[in-house]
Coordinates of C-alpha atoms in Angstrom, one line a residue:
M93 CA 1.3 -16.0 -24.5
K94 CA 1.9 -11.6 -25.3
I95 CA -0.2 -8.9 -24.1
S96 CA 0.4 -5.0 -25.2
I97 CA -1.4 -2.6 -22.8
N98 CA -1.0 1.3 -23.5
K99 CA -0.1 3.2 -20.0
T100 CA -3.1 6.2 -21.2
T101 CA -5.8 4.7 -22.7
G102 CA -5.5 1.3 -20.2
K103 CA -6.3 -0.4 -23.9
W104 CA -4.8 -4.0 -24.5
D105 CA -5.2 -6.4 -26.5
A106 CA -3.2 -10.7 -25.8
D107 CA -2.8 -13.3 -28.8
V108 CA -4.3 -15.9 -26.9
K109 CA -7.9 -16.2 -25.1
P110 CA -8.1 -16.4 -20.8
S111 CA -8.3 -19.4 -20.0
Y112 CA -11.4 -18.6 -17.2
I113 CA -13.1 -15.4 -16.8
I114 CA -14.9 -14.3 -13.7
D115 CA -17.5 -11.3 -14.2
V116 CA -17.1 -9.8 -10.5
T117 CA -21.0 -7.9 -9.3
N118 CA -19.9 -5.9 -6.6
N119 CA -17.0 -3.7 -8.8
D120 CA -18.7 -4.3 -12.9
S121 CA -14.9 -5.6 -13.1
T122 CA -14.0 -8.7 -14.7
L123 CA -11.4 -11.3 -14.1
L124 CA -9.7 -13.6 -16.4
L125 CA -7.0 -16.2 -15.4
Y126 CA -4.5 -17.2 -18.1
G127 CA -2.8 -20.3 -17.5
K128 CA -3.4 -24.3 -15.5
P129 CA -4.5 -23.7 -12.1
L130 CA -4.2 -26.9 -9.8
L131 CA -5.4 -25.6 -7.0
L132 CA -8.3 -23.4 -5.4
D133 CA -7.3 -23.2 -1.5
S134 CA -6.7 -27.1 -0.6
S135 CA -9.1 -28.4 -3.3
A136 CA -7.8 -29.5 -6.9
F137 CA -9.0 -26.6 -9.2
S138 CA -12.5 -26.8 -11.1
P139 CA -14.4 -24.0 -13.2
E140 CA -17.9 -25.2 -11.5
K141 CA -15.5 -23.5 -8.1
F142 CA -13.9 -20.7 -9.9
S143 CA -17.1 -19.4 -11.5
K144 CA -18.7 -19.0 -8.3
L145 CA -16.1 -16.6 -6.6
R146 CA -18.6 -13.8 -7.7
N147 CA -17.6 -11.5 -5.7
I148 CA -13.5 -11.8 -4.8
K149 CA -11.7 -8.8 -4.9
F150 CA -9.0 -9.3 -7.3
T151 CA -6.2 -9.6 -4.8
D152 CA -8.2 -11.8 -2.3
L153 CA -8.0 -13.7 -5.4
I154 CA -4.4 -14.9 -6.1
P155 CA -2.9 -16.5 -3.0
R156 CA -5.7 -18.7 -3.2
L157 CA -4.8 -20.9 -6.8
T158 CA -1.7 -22.6 -7.1
G159 CA -0.3 -22.8 -10.5
D160 CA 1.6 -21.5 -13.3
C161 CA -1.6 -17.9 -13.3
F162 CA -1.7 -15.0 -15.3
F163 CA -4.0 -12.4 -14.0
L164 CA -6.1 -9.9 -15.5
E165 CA -8.7 -7.4 -13.9
T166 CA -10.5 -5.1 -16.5
K167 CA -13.2 -2.3 -15.7
N168 CA -14.7 -0.8 -18.9
G169 CA -12.5 -2.1 -21.3
E170 CA -9.9 -1.5 -19.9
I171 CA -6.7 -3.2 -17.7
I172 CA -6.7 -1.6 -14.2
N173 CA -4.7 -4.8 -12.2
F174 CA -2.4 -7.6 -13.5
A175 CA -0.3 -9.9 -11.3
V176 CA 1.9 -13.8 -11.5
D177 CA 0.7 -16.5 -9.3
F178 CA 1.7 -15.4 -5.7
Y179 CA 3.9 -18.4 -5.6
G180 CA 6.3 -18.4 -7.7
H181 CA 5.2 -21.4 -10.6
C182 CA 4.7 -18.7 -13.6
R183 CA 7.1 -16.4 -15.8
M184 CA 6.0 -13.2 -17.2
Y185 CA 8.4 -10.0 -18.4
M186 CA 7.7 -6.6 -19.2
N187 CA 9.1 -4.0 -20.8
E188 CA 7.8 -0.4 -21.1
I189 CA 8.2 1.4 -23.8
S190 CA 6.8 4.7 -24.7
E191 CA 3.3 5.1 -23.8
D192 CA 2.7 0.8 -24.2
I193 CA 3.4 -2.1 -21.8
F194 CA 4.8 -5.3 -23.0
I195 CA 4.0 -8.3 -21.0
S196 CA 5.1 -12.3 -22.3
N197 CA 6.4 -16.1 -21.1
D198 CA 9.6 -14.9 -24.2
L199 CA 11.0 -12.6 -23.7
Y200 CA 12.6 -12.5 -26.7
S201 CA 9.4 -11.4 -28.2
L202 CA 9.0 -8.7 -26.9
P203 CA 10.0 -5.0 -29.0
Q204 CA 13.6 -4.5 -27.3
Q205 CA 15.6 -1.2 -26.8
T206 CA 19.0 -0.4 -28.7
D207 CA 21.7 -1.1 -26.7
P208 CA 18.7 -1.0 -23.1
D209 CA 20.1 0.8 -20.7
L210 CA 21.9 -2.4 -18.1
D211 CA 21.1 -2.7 -14.5
W212 CA 24.6 -2.5 -12.7
F213 CA 22.9 -3.6 -9.4
Q214 CA 21.0 -6.9 -10.6
I215 CA 24.3 -7.8 -13.0
F216 CA 26.3 -7.6 -9.7
Y217 CA 23.3 -9.5 -8.1
F218 CA 24.2 -12.4 -10.5
L219 CA 27.8 -12.1 -10.7
N220 CA 27.4 -13.3 -7.1
W221 CA 24.3 -15.4 -6.2
D222 CA 23.9 -17.0 -10.5
H223 CA 20.3 -15.0 -9.8
T224 CA 18.8 -11.7 -9.7
W225 CA 17.0 -9.9 -7.6
C226 CA 13.3 -8.9 -6.7
G227 CA 11.9 -9.0 -10.4
G228 CA 15.0 -7.5 -11.4
T229 CA 16.7 -8.4 -14.8
F230 CA 20.6 -7.3 -16.6
Y231 CA 18.2 -4.4 -18.1
K232 CA 16.4 -1.7 -16.4
K233 CA 13.4 -1.4 -18.8
I234 CA 12.9 -5.6 -18.6
H235 CA 11.4 -6.7 -15.3
L236 CA 9.9 -10.2 -14.4
L237 CA 6.4 -9.5 -13.0
T238 CA 7.1 -11.1 -8.9
P239 CA 5.0 -12.2 -7.0
T240 CA 3.2 -11.4 -3.8
K241 CA 2.9 -8.7 -6.1
V242 CA 0.2 -6.9 -7.7
Y243 CA 0.8 -4.2 -10.9
K244 CA -1.9 -1.3 -10.9
L245 CA -2.3 0.8 -13.7
I246 CA -2.6 4.4 -12.4
N247 CA -2.6 7.5 -14.0
N248 CA -0.9 6.5 -16.7
E249 CA 2.3 4.6 -14.4
V250 CA 3.0 1.1 -13.1
I251 CA 2.7 0.9 -9.6
E252 CA 3.5 -1.7 -7.2
G253 CA 1.4 -3.6 -4.8
Y254 CA 1.6 -6.0 -2.4
L255 CA -0.2 -8.4 -1.4
K256 CA -0.9 -10.4 1.5
M257 CA -0.6 -13.8 3.1
P258 CA -3.3 -16.0 3.8
K259 CA -4.8 -17.3 6.9
P260 CA -3.3 -20.5 8.1
R261 CA -6.5 -23.1 7.5
Y262 CA -4.6 -26.0 9.8
K263 CA -3.3 -27.2 12.8
N264 CA -0.1 -27.9 11.5
I265 CA 1.9 -27.9 8.0
K266 CA 1.3 -31.9 7.7
D267 CA -2.5 -31.7 8.3
A268 CA -2.3 -29.6 5.4
I269 CA 0.4 -31.4 3.1
T270 CA -1.7 -34.5 3.9
E271 CA -4.7 -32.1 1.6
V272 CA -3.2 -31.2 -1.3
L273 CA -1.7 -34.8 -1.7
F274 CA -5.3 -35.4 -1.2
A275 CA -6.4 -32.8 -4.0
L276 CA -4.2 -33.4 -6.3
S277 CA -4.4 -37.6 -6.4
G278 CA -8.2 -37.6 -7.0
E279 CA -8.8 -38.0 -10.4
G280 CA -7.0 -38.6 -13.5
K281 CA -3.4 -40.3 -13.2
A282 CA -1.6 -39.9 -9.8
P283 CA 0.9 -37.1 -9.7
L284 CA 4.9 -37.9 -10.3
M285 CA 6.6 -37.4 -7.0
M286 CA 10.6 -36.7 -7.8
L287 CA 12.5 -38.5 -5.0
S288 CA 15.7 -36.9 -4.2
G289 CA 17.4 -39.1 -1.2
G290 CA 16.9 -35.8 0.7
L291 CA 14.8 -35.6 3.7
D292 CA 12.1 -33.1 3.0
S293 CA 10.5 -35.5 -0.3
M294 CA 10.9 -38.5 2.0
H295 CA 8.8 -36.9 4.8
I296 CA 6.6 -36.1 1.7
A297 CA 6.6 -40.0 0.9
S298 CA 5.7 -40.8 4.1
I299 CA 2.9 -38.5 4.3
A300 CA 1.5 -39.7 1.6
K301 CA 2.3 -43.6 2.7
N302 CA 1.5 -43.0 6.0
N303 CA -2.6 -42.2 4.0
E304 CA -2.6 -44.3 2.1
V305 CA -2.1 -41.4 -1.4
N306 CA -1.6 -42.9 -4.0
L307 CA 1.4 -41.0 -5.7
H308 CA 4.6 -42.3 -8.3
Y309 CA 7.9 -41.8 -7.9
V310 CA 11.2 -40.4 -9.7
T311 CA 14.8 -40.2 -9.1
G312 CA 17.5 -39.4 -11.2
E313 CA 20.8 -41.1 -11.2
I314 CA 24.2 -39.9 -13.7
K315 CA 25.3 -42.6 -15.1
D316 CA 28.7 -41.0 -16.8
L317 CA 30.2 -39.3 -13.6
V318 CA 30.5 -40.9 -10.5
L319 CA 29.1 -38.0 -8.5
D320 CA 29.3 -38.4 -4.3
D321 CA 26.3 -36.3 -3.8
N322 CA 24.0 -37.9 -6.3
L323 CA 25.4 -41.2 -4.8
K324 CA 24.3 -40.5 -1.3
D325 CA 20.9 -39.0 -2.4
Q326 CA 20.3 -42.9 -4.9
S327 CA 20.6 -44.2 -1.7
G328 CA 18.8 -42.3 0.6
V329 CA 15.9 -43.0 -2.3
Q330 CA 16.7 -46.6 -2.7
K331 CA 16.7 -46.8 2.1
I332 CA 13.3 -45.4 2.0
A333 CA 11.3 -47.6 -0.9
E334 CA 12.8 -50.2 1.4
L335 CA 11.4 -48.9 4.4
Y336 CA 7.7 -47.7 2.3
N337 CA 7.5 -50.6 -0.4
L338 CA 8.0 -47.7 -3.0
D339 CA 7.6 -48.3 -6.4
I340 CA 11.0 -46.3 -8.2
N341 CA 10.7 -45.5 -11.5
Y342 CA 15.0 -44.6 -12.0
I343 CA 15.6 -42.1 -14.4
E344 CA 19.8 -42.4 -16.0
V345 CA 20.8 -39.5 -16.8
K346 CA 23.5 -38.3 -18.5
I347 CA 25.6 -35.4 -17.9
K348 CA 27.0 -35.1 -21.4
D349 CA 23.1 -34.6 -22.9
F350 CA 21.4 -32.2 -20.6
Y351 CA 22.1 -30.0 -22.5
D352 CA 20.0 -31.2 -25.4
K353 CA 16.9 -32.3 -23.3
W354 CA 16.2 -28.4 -22.8
Q355 CA 16.6 -28.5 -26.4
G356 CA 19.0 -26.3 -27.0
K357 CA 16.8 -23.7 -24.9
L358 CA 18.2 -23.1 -21.5
D359 CA 19.6 -20.1 -22.2
D360 CA 16.3 -18.5 -24.0
L361 CA 13.7 -20.0 -20.4
L362 CA 16.8 -19.1 -18.1
P363 CA 18.5 -15.6 -19.2
F364 CA 18.9 -14.2 -15.8
E365 CA 19.7 -17.1 -13.3
Y366 CA 22.7 -20.3 -14.2
K367 CA 20.8 -22.9 -13.2
D368 CA 20.9 -26.0 -15.7
G369 CA 18.6 -28.3 -14.4
R370 CA 20.7 -31.2 -15.3
L371 CA 18.2 -33.5 -13.3
W372 CA 15.2 -32.2 -13.3
I373 CA 15.1 -32.0 -17.0
Y374 CA 15.3 -35.8 -17.3
M375 CA 12.4 -36.0 -15.1
A376 CA 10.4 -33.5 -16.5
S377 CA 11.1 -35.4 -20.1
Y378 CA 10.1 -38.5 -18.3
A379 CA 7.0 -37.2 -16.9
Q380 CA 5.5 -35.9 -20.4
E381 CA 7.0 -38.9 -22.2
N382 CA 4.9 -41.0 -19.9
G383 CA 1.7 -39.4 -19.3
Y384 CA 2.0 -37.6 -16.1
E385 CA 0.5 -34.3 -16.2
I386 CA 1.6 -32.4 -12.4
L387 CA 5.7 -32.9 -11.5
M388 CA 5.9 -32.9 -7.7
S389 CA 9.0 -31.7 -5.7
G390 CA 10.3 -30.4 -1.8
Q391 CA 11.6 -27.5 -3.6
N392 CA 11.9 -24.6 -1.2
A393 CA 11.1 -26.4 2.7
D394 CA 15.2 -25.3 3.3
A395 CA 14.4 -21.7 1.7
I396 CA 10.9 -21.4 3.6
Y397 CA 11.7 -22.3 6.6
N398 CA 15.2 -20.1 6.9
Y399 CA 17.1 -22.6 9.2
S400 CA 19.2 -24.5 6.6
Y401 CA 18.8 -27.9 6.1
T402 CA 17.5 -30.9 9.0
N403 CA 19.6 -32.6 11.1
D404 CA 20.2 -33.2 14.1
T405 CA 22.5 -31.9 16.3
S406 CA 22.5 -32.3 19.8
I407 CA 22.9 -29.3 22.7
K408 CA 26.2 -31.5 23.8
E409 CA 27.8 -32.6 20.5
V410 CA 27.6 -28.5 19.9
F411 CA 29.7 -27.3 23.5
K412 CA 31.9 -30.3 22.6
M413 CA 32.8 -28.3 19.5
L414 CA 32.5 -25.1 21.0
I415 CA 34.6 -25.6 23.6
K416 CA 37.0 -27.5 21.2
S417 CA 37.4 -25.1 19.1
Y418 CA 38.0 -22.0 21.5
F419 CA 41.5 -24.4 23.5
K420 CA 42.4 -25.5 19.6
P421 CA 45.9 -24.8 19.2
G422 CA 46.8 -21.7 16.6
K423 CA 46.6 -17.6 16.1
M424 CA 42.9 -18.0 14.8
T425 CA 40.5 -15.3 16.2
F426 CA 37.7 -17.0 18.4
S427 CA 35.4 -15.5 15.7
E428 CA 37.3 -17.1 13.0
R429 CA 37.2 -20.0 15.0
L430 CA 33.4 -20.3 15.0
Q431 CA 33.4 -19.6 10.7
K432 CA 35.9 -22.1 10.3
T433 CA 34.6 -25.4 12.7
G434 CA 30.2 -24.0 11.3
L435 CA 29.3 -23.3 15.0
N436 CA 28.6 -19.8 13.4
E437 CA 25.9 -21.2 12.1
Y438 CA 24.2 -22.7 15.3
I439 CA 25.2 -18.4 16.9
M440 CA 23.3 -17.1 13.8
R441 CA 20.0 -19.7 14.7
L442 CA 20.1 -18.5 18.1
F443 CA 19.4 -15.0 16.4
S444 CA 17.0 -15.9 14.2
T445 CA 14.3 -17.2 16.6
D446 CA 10.9 -15.3 17.0
K447 CA 11.5 -14.3 19.9
I448 CA 15.0 -11.7 19.4
L449 CA 14.1 -11.0 15.8
Q450 CA 10.3 -9.2 16.9
K451 CA 12.7 -7.7 19.8
V452 CA 14.7 -6.4 17.4
L453 CA 12.2 -4.9 14.6
D454 CA 9.6 -3.8 16.8
H455 CA 11.6 -1.7 19.5
N456 CA 15.3 -2.3 17.4
H457 CA 16.9 -3.5 20.9
Y458 CA 20.3 -5.7 21.2
S459 CA 21.7 -6.8 24.5
K460 CA 25.1 -6.7 25.8
F461 CA 25.0 -10.4 24.7
F462 CA 23.5 -9.7 21.3
K463 CA 26.0 -6.5 20.5
L464 CA 29.4 -8.7 21.9
I465 CA 28.6 -11.3 19.6
W466 CA 27.5 -9.5 16.5
K467 CA 31.3 -7.3 16.8
S468 CA 33.1 -11.1 17.0
I469 CA 31.3 -11.8 14.0
N470 CA 30.4 -8.7 11.9
K471 CA 33.5 -6.6 12.8
D472 CA 32.8 -3.8 11.1
L473 CA 29.8 -3.5 10.0
P474 CA 27.7 -1.5 12.0
L475 CA 24.6 -3.3 13.8
T476 CA 21.2 -2.1 12.4
R477 CA 17.9 -3.2 11.6
E478 CA 18.6 -3.9 7.6
N479 CA 22.3 -5.8 8.6
Y480 CA 20.7 -7.6 11.3
I481 CA 18.4 -8.8 8.5
A482 CA 20.7 -9.4 6.3
H483 CA 22.9 -11.0 8.1
Y484 CA 20.8 -13.5 11.1
A485 CA 17.1 -13.8 9.9
V486 CA 17.6 -13.7 6.3
K487 CA 21.6 -15.4 6.3
G488 CA 22.7 -17.5 3.9
N489 CA 19.0 -19.4 2.8
G490 CA 16.9 -16.0 2.6
Y491 CA 17.7 -13.2 0.0
P492 CA 18.8 -10.6 -0.5
K493 CA 22.2 -11.5 0.6
T494 CA 25.2 -9.4 1.4
I495 CA 28.1 -8.6 -0.9
G496 CA 29.0 -12.5 -2.0
L497 CA 32.1 -13.1 -4.0
F498 CA 32.3 -11.6 -7.5
V499 CA 31.7 -7.8 -5.9
S500 CA 34.4 -8.3 -2.9
E501 CA 37.2 -9.6 -5.3
A502 CA 36.8 -8.5 -8.6
A503 CA 34.7 -5.1 -7.9
N504 CA 37.0 -2.1 -7.7
E505 CA 36.2 1.1 -4.9
N506 CA 33.6 2.1 -6.6
G507 CA 31.9 -0.7 -7.3
K508 CA 31.5 -2.1 -3.7
K509 CA 30.4 1.1 -2.5
F510 CA 27.5 1.2 -5.3
Y511 CA 26.8 -3.0 -4.4
T512 CA 26.5 -1.9 -1.3
E513 CA 24.6 1.0 -0.9
K514 CA 21.6 -0.9 -3.2
L515 CA 22.1 -4.0 -1.5
T516 CA 21.5 -1.5 1.9
S517 CA 18.5 0.0 0.3
E518 CA 17.3 -3.3 -0.4
F519 CA 16.7 -3.9 3.0
E520 CA 15.3 -0.6 4.0
K521 CA 12.5 -1.0 1.7
L522 CA 11.5 -4.8 3.6
I523 CA 12.0 -3.0 6.9
A524 CA 10.1 -0.5 5.5
L525 CA 7.8 -3.1 4.5
Y526 CA 7.4 -4.0 8.6
D527 CA 7.1 -0.7 10.2
K528 CA 4.7 0.1 7.2
K529 CA 2.2 -3.2 9.2
T530 CA 2.4 -4.3 5.3
Y531 CA 3.8 -7.4 6.9
K532 CA 2.5 -7.6 10.9
T533 CA 5.6 -10.3 11.9
G534 CA 9.4 -11.0 11.1
R535 CA 8.1 -14.5 10.5
E536 CA 5.9 -13.0 7.4
L537 CA 8.5 -10.3 5.8
L538 CA 10.9 -13.0 5.8
L539 CA 8.3 -15.6 4.0
M540 CA 7.1 -12.5 1.4
S541 CA 11.0 -11.4 1.1
K542 CA 11.6 -15.5 0.4
L543 CA 8.9 -15.9 -2.5
S544 CA 9.3 -12.3 -4.1
G545 CA 13.2 -13.3 -4.1
Y546 CA 14.5 -16.4 -3.6
C547 CA 12.4 -18.6 -5.1
Q548 CA 12.0 -17.0 -8.3
G549 CA 15.6 -17.6 -9.0
E550 CA 17.6 -21.1 -7.7
D551 CA 16.3 -24.3 -8.0
Q552 CA 12.2 -23.3 -8.4
R553 CA 12.7 -21.6 -11.9
A554 CA 14.7 -24.4 -13.4
I555 CA 12.2 -27.0 -12.6
T556 CA 9.6 -24.9 -13.8
E557 CA 10.9 -23.9 -16.6
A558 CA 11.7 -28.1 -17.5
C559 CA 8.3 -28.9 -16.6
R560 CA 6.9 -26.0 -18.8
L561 CA 9.3 -26.2 -22.0
N562 CA 8.0 -30.6 -21.7
G563 CA 4.1 -29.6 -21.2
I564 CA 3.3 -30.4 -17.8
S565 CA 2.6 -28.7 -14.8
S566 CA 5.2 -28.4 -11.8
F567 CA 4.1 -28.0 -8.5
Q568 CA 6.4 -27.5 -5.0
I569 CA 4.8 -28.2 -2.1
Y570 CA 5.7 -26.5 0.6
T571 CA 5.1 -23.4 -1.7
S572 CA 1.0 -23.8 -2.0
A573 CA -1.9 -22.2 -1.0
P574 CA -2.8 -24.3 1.5
V575 CA 1.0 -25.0 3.3
L576 CA 2.4 -21.4 2.9
P577 CA 0.2 -19.9 5.5
Q578 CA 1.3 -22.7 7.8
Y579 CA 5.1 -21.5 8.3
N580 CA 3.4 -17.6 8.9
N581 CA 1.9 -19.1 11.5
L582 CA 5.0 -22.0 13.0
R583 CA 7.1 -20.1 16.0
L584 CA 10.9 -21.0 15.9
G585 CA 12.4 -20.9 18.7
I586 CA 15.5 -22.4 21.1
K587 CA 14.8 -26.7 19.6
D588 CA 15.2 -25.3 16.2
I589 CA 18.8 -24.3 17.1
F590 CA 20.4 -27.5 17.2
R591 CA 17.8 -29.5 15.0
P592 CA 16.7 -27.1 12.2
K593 CA 12.8 -27.4 11.3
Y594 CA 12.4 -29.1 14.6
K595 CA 8.7 -29.8 14.0
T596 CA 9.6 -31.6 10.4
Y597 CA 12.3 -33.4 11.5
R598 CA 10.2 -34.7 15.0
E599 CA 8.0 -36.1 12.2
V600 CA 10.9 -38.0 10.2
N601 CA 12.1 -39.2 13.2
E602 CA 9.1 -40.8 14.7
N603 CA 9.7 -42.6 11.1
G604 CA 12.7 -43.8 11.3
L605 CA 14.6 -41.3 8.8
M606 CA 16.4 -39.0 10.3
Q607 CA 18.7 -42.9 11.4
E608 CA 18.0 -43.5 7.8
R609 CA 19.3 -40.9 6.6
K610 CA 22.4 -40.5 8.8
S611 CA 24.1 -44.6 8.3
I612 CA 23.6 -42.9 4.7
N613 CA 25.7 -39.7 5.9
K614 CA 28.4 -41.7 7.4
E615 CA 28.6 -44.0 4.6
T616 CA 32.9 -43.6 2.9
N617 CA 32.5 -41.7 -0.1
S618 CA 33.8 -43.5 -3.7
K619 CA 37.7 -42.8 -5.1
N620 CA 36.5 -42.0 -8.2
T621 CA 33.7 -39.4 -7.1
V622 CA 34.2 -36.5 -8.6
N623 CA 33.4 -33.0 -7.1
A624 CA 31.2 -30.0 -7.7
S625 CA 33.8 -27.6 -9.0
Q626 CA 34.7 -30.7 -11.3
V627 CA 31.2 -31.6 -12.5
W628 CA 30.9 -27.5 -13.2
Q629 CA 34.0 -27.6 -15.4
I630 CA 32.5 -30.6 -17.9
I631 CA 29.1 -28.6 -17.7
Y632 CA 31.2 -24.9 -18.6
N633 CA 32.7 -27.2 -21.5
I634 CA 30.0 -29.0 -22.8
L635 CA 28.1 -24.7 -23.2
D636 CA 31.2 -23.5 -24.1
H637 CA 31.4 -25.7 -27.3
K638 CA 27.2 -25.0 -27.5
L639 CA 26.6 -21.2 -27.0
D640 CA 30.3 -20.3 -27.5
F641 CA 31.2 -19.0 -24.0
T642 CA 35.1 -17.9 -24.8
E643 CA 33.2 -14.8 -26.9
C644 CA 30.6 -14.0 -24.1
I645 CA 32.8 -13.4 -22.1
I646 CA 34.6 -10.8 -24.3
Y647 CA 30.7 -9.6 -24.4
A648 CA 31.1 -9.0 -20.5
T649 CA 34.3 -8.1 -19.6
K650 CA 33.5 -5.4 -22.8
A651 CA 30.8 -4.1 -21.0
M652 CA 32.3 -4.5 -17.5
D653 CA 35.4 -2.2 -18.2
E654 CA 33.0 0.3 -19.4
S655 CA 31.2 0.3 -16.3
G656 CA 34.0 1.8 -15.0
M657 CA 33.5 -0.5 -11.5
V658 CA 34.7 -3.6 -12.1
D659 CA 38.8 -4.2 -11.8
I660 CA 39.4 -6.4 -14.7
E661 CA 42.5 -8.0 -14.4
E662 CA 40.7 -8.8 -10.6
L663 CA 37.9 -10.1 -13.0
N664 CA 39.9 -12.6 -15.0
S665 CA 42.1 -14.2 -11.7
V666 CA 38.9 -14.9 -10.0
M667 CA 37.9 -15.7 -13.5
E668 CA 40.7 -18.9 -13.0
K669 CA 39.8 -19.9 -9.6
D670 CA 36.2 -20.0 -9.6
I671 CA 34.3 -21.9 -12.1
G672 CA 31.1 -21.0 -10.8
I673 CA 32.1 -17.1 -12.1
K674 CA 33.5 -17.9 -14.9
M675 CA 29.9 -19.7 -16.1
R676 CA 28.0 -16.3 -14.8
V677 CA 29.8 -13.5 -16.7
A678 CA 30.3 -16.0 -19.8
W679 CA 25.7 -16.0 -19.3
F680 CA 26.0 -12.4 -18.6
G681 CA 27.2 -11.5 -21.8
L682 CA 24.9 -14.9 -24.0
S683 CA 22.5 -12.2 -23.0
L684 CA 24.4 -9.3 -24.1
K685 CA 25.0 -10.4 -27.6
K686 CA 21.1 -11.8 -28.2
M687 CA 20.4 -8.2 -26.9
G688 CA 22.0 -7.0 -29.6
N689 CA 24.8 -5.6 -27.8
T690 CA 27.7 -4.5 -30.0
C691 CA 31.7 -6.5 -28.9

């Protein structure tokens, strides 16, 4: 799909016809929808229901639909608004050249400038975290249209606006998930649900079983490597299959063949993220080959909830670890002891509770205890609302993240200063949105920032692109119209510190799943397993053979050297010890090579 728009006249052209059209009666505009929506609110999408929305506003429509959709609003034949779907299932690139805007779901079909200006903040962000932030790319003039935003043509310029979170419609998250499952499984072939062995997909499977919802299940078994995480996942899948008498489709996954499963298009589909999607591409291929139209997962639950993966640690256990850590011999500071034992995670969760979050955002208020803890953990970092959001409320499961390994070790002083200032400005934008009442609560601020940043990258994008490549629909239950707003209404408190996602924990515990997961975690690792770094090295070797990563790294290091913000000697040292960063440097270089940069 490709659309061109003239900013001066608003005139436009598209190479495909819209899937659905609404003529809005109250303002003489026309709403055009491209793609395949799956839900309208909590009901299965239907053209009949859609056509009845004659008086709806463009900005009200988008958060009510879930699916891979692109939206346009026109008036008198001219475009006035456009947007991608609210929940991050759609991908569209935008490039502005002179008076024209070009939008496409294929980056390399866009008209390109010769040697486009590089966006070093986004490049550094990617090299730290394996994806870019909030609609950015490696190039200043090329953008990803961002979920939660609407793009308006005003006075010959593209102006970004912010969409609002829909109001919660259910008493709890479980009821919302139940409604979604019924809607998607009502007609035709049942959706295919990916089971990972984790508690979020287990939770969905238990809700489906208890409500007699017809779902089919699939999981991937890695056959050419013995990977400990995959073994534990398979053990979890087996236990829930036995508990609920589920019929599971097991797919043989071979790491050595994963790139071929992407049909040689991984680098085209994920040019600004690095995720190999080695399991998901196999499951998407299986779904397509067996006639499924929808592939579902429990992805994003940890990120949206903000507190970490579901686990069970009692207050008593935490205090025991705390005392043991404090009195343990050695020269480490108490802060270093907290970091080493992981106890700092519990302190961070304490300061992410809604009570403290609102107190800081509304009053910029910090107790003496708060200041003491901050100083012990964050040392020289000033205590501001922006840094609070960065370290406590957003922390590891939200974005934008803090400085990161690449910048801390490979960037020179100019690079560190540049990146830190830009990162701070991103947090200032979040605080400004709250102060302007664009988002009314701290929880809403975090949820919306995650949709615009976190869910743009990471696993979400690899799943959606794997599905799109195979001509099927991806559906992430926790980021869908009925379910996500429930998190906005979910208050986080003391219980969540020790049992993250407490309400989910309580439900899975009632169904006996927590005990099953505990027993899995206690299982002894196989002596022949490979660790994550070894897997990354294997994948790097595969991609090096297919894409010539050696040459790609030359492209990347030349550009970084010319930027004046990277110490190339230190960069080479970092790449030697961290295969993940080496992979991302090569991925960046691959993009430069494909965009026609000179080496």
